[in-house]
């Protein structure tokens, strides 16, 4: 199964990405330049990533006491990716970028995620550099961001701590001014950091000349105490190796030490680390403490970091989507070639007849169609969100603000929905393979293990759900939710004009109304504990409603296309989602609307 026809259809037949060429920023581009980018990325993914997906799973990163060792294939893939220009694809021409629409960039990166998400393709580095381009000083952009875009440096985000996990309020890493002249450093106000950070992806390796850590830490008050909560958190650039204002390595190592490698069930091709900042292993200038440079204003670090976190959440959603797609492709190929069983006739099965391929069995078709509906639907959602990013940055003011609000509401869905349902697709891919699916002779068990991490990456379902129901649907008087409802209603009105879509349009309209009713009911007491007790079922129902909308909108584009096997498949996937998946929203929303306290009220002793 080739991914390219699906990508081309979504970009051009559905999202009409060529209309972005009318924007001044993208005026130099055309279908030909977009295709050239996709061609290049598809080729690199095929040659440098896919053949080594199993290799990086079995040859995990290891530390020899001096450095982290990764397979040569990882070095080659990173070099090829950086050489393609994709790290700076969306940046200005003046700094070496392509001024490529983010929609096309996201589509191009899908090839790498499907070929080997475990090797990685620079999501953290690009996000790190993008944050600095918005919140950093001119010097910080020149020294750190531009060297990340070129592939010379790589980047991380350091939020979690061993004792705090996702609770950023409990961050205890400290940052104190480094000397009387701390405010005069050309790289930014200079601090010394001490603390520990856990679950840091790509936190230690030899793939690039330097690693630029973006670290959340708290600056003590005048009494030496840390400010409680998140309002005291600041953001710092902490390079692994010290650099001068010209971006040159000084030859001195910063006081950042690898405390250990985390050994994960999947995604083993990327290091995951526990880092110690300021423990004194590598003193700078004879003093302990990792040197860090303040980004933005003191106490506003979380505001800055959310710029990177939101990009990472969409990136995680795309990774989950493409792992699901990889499993779908593998199980589809297996089902087409595996003979087993015989069809049931009026007199039962005829053992004298030869076995049929398993794709001829209805239940196998069900599992394949479920995977297709989850994964292609999720890919459409991720590309739609990417298009909103382009609208936010290049549309006229009112439309740009609408895109911003829609993206706020959809980001929790873009991260969490593929992480749950494309993982389910991977589970179904194993099932299609039968007993072979559990073995390393076939790739689907690795896809499942790799994808299982995405339910936790960049915030669990619980975190995303509370963000959605507790903040996103309420912000600015519910304007974002109203805008989304308007987009969904527009699609249902168009679908009502197509007789074969009428029932689906009505079902989607009913689901949307139920979401609205449940939202109001959840908050009817005004008590957050009542509203948020069932935030995850709300997220699931909201996500399914969004995906039903996406599929119906995609189906309208497919319906207008000439007859083909691809058209038949897309329309069938849409029908599957409406018949098998959308009805689930009623059960989820029932506990939300009733503010059911079954889980919240159960005493610990009853477990």
XYZ file of C-alpha atoms in Angstrom:
607
model
C 0.000 0.000 0.000
C 1.410 3.388 -0.997
C 0.752 6.371 1.252
C 1.275 8.925 -1.495
C -2.129 8.719 -3.243
C -3.881 9.304 0.091
C -1.656 12.273 0.900
C -2.177 13.762 -2.558
C -5.954 13.385 -2.299
C -6.134 15.019 1.143
C -3.812 17.875 0.196
C -5.240 18.728 -3.196
C -8.765 17.308 -3.571
C -9.858 17.980 -0.002
C -7.766 20.795 1.530
C -7.015 22.524 -1.821
C -3.537 23.370 -0.593
C -2.715 25.051 -3.903
C -4.882 28.022 -2.841
C -2.163 28.889 -0.330
C -0.021 29.944 -3.286
C -2.176 33.083 -3.445
C -0.654 34.204 -0.141
C 2.416 36.399 -0.468
C 4.500 34.104 1.720
C 3.903 31.089 -0.522
C 3.752 32.859 -3.894
C 6.907 31.169 -5.201
C 5.436 27.699 -4.699
C 3.384 25.514 -7.020
C 2.088 21.974 -7.254
C 5.496 21.112 -8.738
C 7.480 22.422 -5.750
C 5.114 20.713 -3.310
C 5.460 17.436 -5.213
C 9.245 17.790 -5.275
C 9.322 18.075 -1.465
C 7.062 15.051 -1.077
C 9.121 13.071 -3.598
C 12.354 13.829 -1.740
C 10.971 12.947 1.673
C 9.302 9.799 0.391
C 12.638 8.675 -1.111
C 14.712 9.423 2.000
C 12.155 7.671 4.192
C 12.213 4.640 1.906
C 16.020 4.461 1.716
C 17.282 5.713 5.094
C 14.476 4.974 7.534
C 12.265 2.015 6.619
C 15.035 -0.583 6.148
C 16.364 0.096 9.667
C 13.168 0.225 11.706
C 13.729 -3.232 13.202
C 17.458 -2.591 13.649
C 16.960 0.423 15.919
C 14.373 -1.522 17.912
C 16.785 -4.362 18.673
C 19.999 -2.334 18.967
C 18.863 0.002 21.732
C 20.927 3.045 22.721
C 23.577 2.217 25.309
C 26.026 4.224 27.366
C 29.678 3.155 27.378
C 30.581 5.399 30.305
C 31.604 8.279 28.060
C 28.989 8.573 25.349
C 25.691 7.161 24.132
C 26.068 4.726 21.238
C 23.447 4.614 18.476
C 23.493 2.515 15.295
C 25.201 4.042 12.270
C 21.852 3.930 10.490
C 20.511 6.558 12.909
C 23.440 8.860 12.152
C 22.878 8.389 8.420
C 19.147 9.066 8.694
C 19.667 12.230 10.744
C 22.229 13.508 8.261
C 19.919 12.818 5.312
C 16.982 14.508 7.015
C 18.996 17.604 7.908
C 20.411 17.676 4.372
C 16.908 17.688 2.901
C 16.228 21.086 4.479
C 13.140 19.828 6.314
C 14.327 21.133 9.696
C 13.882 24.682 8.396
C 11.253 23.997 5.740
C 8.727 26.534 7.056
C 11.285 29.254 7.826
C 12.056 32.439 5.864
C 14.269 32.328 2.805
C 16.628 34.762 4.546
C 17.652 32.155 7.123
C 17.826 29.229 4.717
C 14.218 28.111 4.856
C 11.842 27.175 2.040
C 8.817 29.191 3.238
C 6.909 25.951 2.781
C 3.319 25.789 4.037
C 3.132 23.854 7.275
C 0.413 21.726 5.690
C 2.903 20.416 3.128
C 5.657 20.120 5.731
C 3.399 17.979 7.940
C 2.442 15.777 4.997
C 6.095 15.328 4.032
C 7.045 14.367 7.586
C 4.344 11.689 7.550
C 6.560 9.557 5.309
C 9.314 9.489 7.945
C 6.893 8.686 10.765
C 5.467 5.755 8.813
C 8.897 4.455 7.773
C 10.426 4.565 11.274
C 9.090 6.894 13.926
C 11.646 5.395 16.294
C 14.592 6.844 14.370
C 12.958 10.252 14.593
C 12.919 13.161 12.173
C 13.686 16.254 14.187
C 10.284 17.152 15.663
C 11.819 18.287 18.946
C 14.648 20.185 17.270
C 12.286 22.078 14.983
C 9.885 22.810 17.846
C 12.746 24.015 20.044
C 14.038 26.343 17.334
C 10.543 27.597 16.468
C 10.005 28.553 20.112
C 13.228 30.543 20.147
C 12.260 32.318 16.915
C 9.167 33.625 18.706
C 10.376 34.181 22.274
C 14.183 34.402 22.031
C 16.418 37.438 21.600
C 18.070 38.123 18.260
C 21.301 36.660 19.609
C 19.522 33.527 20.860
C 17.941 33.079 17.435
C 21.272 33.429 15.671
C 23.340 31.252 17.991
C 20.863 28.525 18.904
C 17.798 28.445 16.612
C 19.598 28.852 13.285
C 22.137 26.165 14.173
C 19.258 23.840 15.023
C 17.553 24.550 11.712
C 20.788 23.690 9.885
C 21.105 20.375 11.714
C 24.372 21.372 13.386
C 22.694 21.426 16.815
C 19.683 19.444 18.015
C 17.112 20.340 20.665
C 15.081 18.963 23.555
C 12.341 20.080 25.918
C 12.963 19.440 29.626
C 9.766 19.683 31.678
C 9.125 16.587 33.786
C 11.009 15.740 36.953
C 11.206 12.372 38.735
C 9.108 13.512 41.703
C 6.647 15.625 39.705
C 5.805 13.850 36.423
C 3.166 15.886 34.622
C 2.558 18.153 37.638
C 4.612 21.142 36.549
C 3.523 23.042 39.659
C 5.901 20.796 41.570
C 8.985 21.537 39.452
C 11.903 21.989 41.850
C 14.831 22.700 39.511
C 16.357 25.971 40.734
C 17.968 28.775 38.729
C 20.012 31.460 40.469
C 21.750 34.467 38.885
C 25.322 33.657 37.841
C 27.451 36.484 39.168
C 26.936 40.211 39.489
C 27.036 40.656 35.729
C 24.490 37.879 35.033
C 22.130 40.270 33.233
C 24.802 41.457 30.801
C 25.637 38.210 29.015
C 25.099 38.649 25.249
C 23.378 35.236 25.093
C 20.783 36.355 27.615
C 20.533 36.764 31.399
C 22.813 34.007 32.736
C 21.792 31.645 35.527
C 23.087 28.501 37.208
C 20.627 25.617 37.257
C 20.490 22.657 39.637
C 17.936 19.876 39.417
C 16.895 16.685 37.666
C 14.801 16.159 34.552
C 13.161 12.845 33.584
C 11.810 11.372 30.324
C 13.913 13.669 28.135
C 13.758 12.370 24.574
C 17.000 12.743 22.621
C 18.614 14.092 25.796
C 22.038 12.584 25.094
C 23.639 11.380 21.863
C 26.448 12.106 19.407
C 24.259 12.827 16.365
C 24.974 16.577 16.365
C 27.731 18.917 17.548
C 25.634 20.164 20.417
C 22.315 19.575 22.169
C 20.260 22.618 23.168
C 18.050 21.880 26.167
C 15.058 24.105 26.896
C 14.628 23.726 30.636
C 11.825 24.771 32.973
C 13.128 25.953 36.363
C 12.157 28.306 39.168
C 14.084 31.372 40.287
C 14.028 31.572 44.126
C 12.580 34.666 45.780
C 14.555 37.027 48.005
C 14.240 34.495 50.862
C 15.621 31.677 48.743
C 12.241 29.961 48.460
C 10.603 28.711 45.264
C 7.272 30.245 44.298
C 4.509 27.615 44.536
C 2.546 26.675 41.429
C 3.318 27.354 37.796
C 3.511 31.143 37.910
C 7.085 31.063 39.170
C 8.401 28.891 36.325
C 10.951 30.377 33.935
C 12.481 28.965 30.744
C 16.201 28.611 30.080
C 18.461 27.626 27.197
C 20.989 25.130 28.573
C 23.454 23.897 25.931
C 25.227 20.579 26.460
C 28.457 22.265 25.350
C 29.259 25.909 25.969
C 29.157 28.275 23.008
C 30.287 31.844 22.410
C 28.235 34.659 20.824
C 29.487 33.576 17.395
C 27.884 30.153 17.886
C 31.271 28.438 18.163
C 31.919 25.681 20.683
C 34.286 26.917 23.385
C 35.621 23.452 24.162
C 34.067 23.465 27.647
C 31.296 21.057 28.641
C 28.280 22.455 30.479
C 27.309 20.929 33.805
C 24.667 18.605 32.322
C 25.219 14.898 33.003
C 23.445 11.757 31.872
C 22.099 9.981 34.959
C 20.619 7.079 33.023
C 18.823 5.808 29.952
C 15.170 4.828 30.275
C 14.381 1.487 28.631
C 10.965 1.729 27.004
C 8.569 -0.840 25.565
C 8.899 0.884 22.196
C 10.297 3.886 20.325
C 13.709 2.456 21.225
C 15.643 4.131 18.440
C 15.518 7.482 20.253
C 17.324 7.925 23.554
C 15.136 8.692 26.549
C 17.062 10.059 29.471
C 17.295 11.175 33.060
C 19.501 14.277 33.138
C 21.200 15.881 36.123
C 21.700 19.640 35.877
C 24.396 21.202 38.037
C 25.559 18.167 39.990
C 29.187 19.216 39.525
C 30.364 16.482 37.160
C 31.296 19.092 34.542
C 31.927 22.356 36.438
C 31.919 25.459 34.264
C 34.610 27.968 35.172
C 35.399 25.855 38.191
C 31.853 26.209 39.616
C 28.991 23.760 39.864
C 25.667 24.535 38.233
C 24.571 24.212 34.628
C 24.772 27.544 32.808
C 21.434 28.579 31.347
C 20.208 31.676 29.530
C 16.767 33.086 30.313
C 14.220 32.984 27.488
C 11.584 35.723 27.626
C 10.529 37.106 30.984
C 11.208 35.530 34.343
C 8.147 33.671 35.606
C 6.671 33.381 32.093
C 8.424 30.158 31.120
C 5.349 27.999 30.815
C 3.784 30.514 28.440
C 6.849 30.220 26.213
C 7.071 26.452 26.521
C 3.450 25.965 25.489
C 4.491 27.212 22.042
C 6.657 24.125 21.729
C 4.275 21.820 23.599
C 1.362 22.549 21.270
C 3.527 21.867 18.207
C 4.719 18.668 19.861
C 1.148 17.571 20.564
C 0.248 17.786 16.882
C 3.520 16.001 16.101
C 2.673 13.191 18.525
C -0.752 12.875 16.918
C 0.881 12.533 13.505
C 3.345 9.950 14.853
C 0.491 7.903 16.306
C -1.426 8.212 13.050
C 1.436 6.977 10.910
C 2.259 4.067 13.203
C -1.373 3.059 12.821
C -1.055 3.478 9.074
C 2.077 1.323 9.002
C 0.224 -1.455 10.823
C -2.763 -1.136 8.493
C -0.511 -1.423 5.449
C 1.225 -4.513 6.857
C -2.007 -6.263 7.832
C -3.641 -5.431 4.504
C -0.718 -7.012 2.678
C -0.865 -10.065 4.955
C -4.628 -10.472 4.522
C -4.293 -10.373 0.749
C -1.723 -13.153 0.747
C -2.634 -15.465 3.633
C -4.917 -18.397 2.640
C -6.928 -19.735 5.556
C -10.471 -20.991 6.028
C -13.385 -21.452 3.669
C -16.586 -19.476 3.153
C -19.817 -20.614 4.732
C -22.345 -21.853 2.176
C -25.966 -23.058 2.554
C -24.670 -26.524 3.483
C -21.842 -25.220 5.616
C -18.168 -25.204 4.706
C -16.961 -27.467 1.912
C -13.597 -28.916 3.011
C -12.970 -30.117 -0.518
C -12.640 -26.544 -1.702
C -9.265 -24.775 -1.431
C -8.887 -22.231 1.398
C -9.547 -18.594 0.563
C -7.406 -15.599 1.415
C -8.408 -14.180 4.778
C -9.332 -10.812 3.250
C -12.416 -12.593 1.871
C -13.772 -13.134 5.401
C -16.220 -10.470 6.596
C -14.658 -10.124 10.040
C -11.196 -9.545 8.586
C -12.704 -6.887 6.326
C -14.238 -5.353 9.458
C -10.836 -5.137 11.131
C -9.184 -3.709 8.027
C -11.948 -1.166 7.494
C -11.733 -0.106 11.141
C -8.002 0.504 10.721
C -8.588 2.465 7.529
C -11.271 4.620 9.133
C -9.138 5.354 12.196
C -5.852 6.031 10.397
C -6.952 7.869 7.257
C -9.408 9.863 9.344
C -6.653 10.779 11.798
C -4.324 11.778 8.951
C -7.030 14.062 7.587
C -7.477 15.612 11.041
C -3.735 16.255 11.457
C -3.454 17.846 8.016
C -6.537 19.973 8.714
C -4.869 21.230 11.901
C -1.701 21.929 9.927
C -3.795 23.961 7.476
C -5.151 25.946 10.427
C -1.548 26.786 11.373
C -1.033 28.227 7.883
C -4.294 30.169 8.156
C -3.281 31.538 11.548
C 0.018 32.823 10.152
C -0.980 34.073 6.699
C -4.729 34.741 6.472
C -6.289 38.150 6.996
C -6.802 39.111 10.628
C -10.346 37.848 11.306
C -9.800 34.493 9.590
C -6.418 34.114 11.278
C -8.009 34.596 14.685
C -10.701 32.046 13.858
C -7.966 29.585 12.914
C -6.205 30.260 16.213
C -9.327 29.469 18.219
C -10.187 26.378 16.190
C -6.652 25.115 16.703
C -6.940 25.687 20.455
C -10.049 23.508 20.596
C -8.773 20.820 18.226
C -5.226 20.395 19.595
C -6.272 18.075 22.484
C -8.137 15.954 19.922
C -5.264 16.021 17.429
C -2.938 14.658 20.116
C -5.172 12.217 21.985
C -7.562 10.725 19.416
C -4.911 9.117 17.175
C -2.981 8.047 20.286
C -5.967 5.954 21.364
C -7.587 4.834 18.129
C -4.540 4.337 15.939
C -3.170 2.215 18.774
C -6.390 0.234 18.487
C -5.654 -0.019 14.778
C -2.262 -1.530 15.647
C -4.008 -4.018 17.931
C -6.307 -5.001 15.078
C -3.293 -5.356 12.781
C -1.873 -7.925 15.194
C -5.245 -9.697 15.234
C -5.347 -9.893 11.440
C -1.957 -11.614 11.514
C -3.215 -14.137 14.049
C -0.481 -15.947 15.980
C 2.182 -14.528 13.680
C 1.228 -11.024 14.813
C 2.793 -11.637 18.218
C 6.151 -12.643 16.753
C 9.096 -10.562 15.609
C 8.857 -12.213 12.206
C 6.312 -9.523 11.342
C 6.492 -5.795 12.171
C 3.060 -5.240 13.687
C 4.039 -6.049 17.278
C 6.727 -3.340 17.115
C 4.259 -0.825 15.703
C 1.975 -1.499 18.685
C 4.829 -1.123 21.186
C 6.029 2.078 19.531
C 2.525 3.512 19.484
C 1.718 2.681 23.096
C 4.017 5.523 24.177
C 1.934 8.148 22.383
C -0.912 7.887 24.908
C 1.561 9.346 27.422
C 3.763 11.556 25.217
C 2.990 15.283 25.665
C 0.209 14.763 28.160
C -2.046 11.806 28.969
C -5.696 11.514 27.950
C -6.654 12.823 31.387
C -4.545 15.949 30.913
C -5.842 16.565 27.392
C -9.416 15.942 28.539
C -9.214 18.452 31.376
C -7.629 20.940 28.998
C -10.499 20.456 26.533
C -13.477 20.473 28.921
C -11.929 22.634 31.617
C -10.450 25.341 29.404
C -10.640 25.071 25.628
C -14.420 24.830 25.142
C -14.945 27.654 27.652
C -12.246 30.115 26.558
C -13.304 33.476 25.189
C -16.927 32.772 25.997
C -16.965 29.467 24.127
C -16.130 31.119 20.818
C -13.819 28.312 19.694
C -16.484 25.672 20.282
C -19.021 27.811 18.431
C -16.653 28.191 15.471
C -16.127 24.444 15.317
C -19.856 23.817 15.550
C -20.312 26.232 12.650
C -17.801 24.350 10.505
C -19.484 21.040 11.309
C -22.920 22.476 10.519
C -21.669 23.781 7.175
C -20.554 20.256 6.278
C -23.861 18.715 7.328
C -25.749 21.227 5.179
C -23.650 20.296 2.146
C -24.071 16.592 2.876
C -27.856 16.946 3.102
C -27.802 17.797 -0.603
C -26.345 14.354 -1.408
C -29.065 11.701 -0.956
C -26.686 8.930 0.084
C -25.216 11.173 2.799
C -28.475 12.476 4.283
C -28.679 9.956 7.125
C -25.029 10.557 8.014
C -25.530 14.314 8.057
C -28.480 13.923 10.437
C -26.487 11.597 12.704
C -23.611 14.054 12.852
C -25.977 16.930 13.630
C -27.474 14.923 16.486
C -24.033 14.036 17.862
C -23.004 17.701 17.746
C -26.157 18.695 19.627
C -25.442 16.034 22.261
C -21.916 17.403 22.732
C -23.338 20.877 23.288
C -25.928 19.594 25.753
C -23.318 17.577 27.645
C -20.959 20.549 27.822
C -23.646 22.708 29.415
C -24.783 19.917 31.754
C -21.255 19.189 32.913
C -20.811 22.797 34.003
C -24.363 23.369 35.224
C -23.319 23.327 38.902
C -20.318 25.540 38.263
C -18.164 23.074 40.201
C -15.018 21.921 38.354
C -14.944 18.668 40.323
C -18.423 17.822 39.002
C -17.661 18.828 35.440
C -14.252 17.210 35.125
C -14.966 13.882 36.837
C -15.791 12.429 33.412
C -13.546 14.579 31.252
C -12.059 11.575 29.421
C -15.426 10.231 28.199
C -16.144 13.795 27.075
C -12.850 13.860 25.169
C -13.670 10.527 23.538
C -17.139 11.630 22.465
C -15.887 15.015 21.299
C -13.106 13.326 19.336
C -15.447 10.854 17.670
C -17.761 13.683 16.685
C -14.844 15.605 15.175
C -13.652 12.535 13.268
C -17.154 11.865 11.968
C -17.205 15.456 10.683
C -13.786 15.057 9.086
C -14.870 11.845 7.383
C -18.106 13.351 6.089
C -16.202 16.343 4.726
C -13.636 14.053 3.089
C -16.488 11.962 1.670
C -17.950 15.038 -0.009
C -14.628 15.514 -1.815
C -14.461 11.810 -2.658
C -18.040 11.834 -3.960
C -17.108 14.574 -6.410
C -14.144 12.581 -7.719
C -14.269 10.103 -10.625
C -15.114 6.486 -9.857
C -12.115 4.492 -8.616
C -11.189 1.868 -6.046
C -9.800 4.635 -3.819
C -13.110 6.519 -3.991
C -15.043 3.360 -3.094
C -12.723 2.727 -0.159
C -13.021 6.242 1.239
C -16.796 6.214 1.088
C -16.867 2.794 2.767
C -14.551 4.029 5.539
C -16.870 6.988 6.121
C -19.908 4.679 6.336
C -18.058 2.358 8.708
C -17.235 5.229 11.045
C -20.836 6.425 11.121
C -22.310 2.936 11.563
C -19.800 1.405 13.991
C -18.121 4.309 15.818
C -20.272 7.438 16.037
C -23.046 5.671 18.031
C -20.546 5.214 20.890
C -20.757 8.927 21.687
C -24.151 8.544 23.354
C -22.823 6.252 26.098
C -19.803 8.461 26.740
C -21.868 11.638 26.945
C -24.453 10.095 29.265
C -22.021 9.959 32.188
C -20.825 13.481 31.335
C -24.333 14.948 31.261
C -25.377 13.256 34.502
C -22.100 14.266 36.177
C -21.824 10.641 37.278
C -19.622 10.292 40.366
C -19.164 6.510 40.359
C -15.413 6.820 39.903
C -14.843 10.033 41.853
C -16.747 8.916 44.965
C -15.345 5.394 45.326
C -13.224 5.227 48.493
C -9.668 4.003 48.147
C -10.371 1.042 50.455
C -12.961 -0.337 48.016
C -10.410 -1.084 45.321
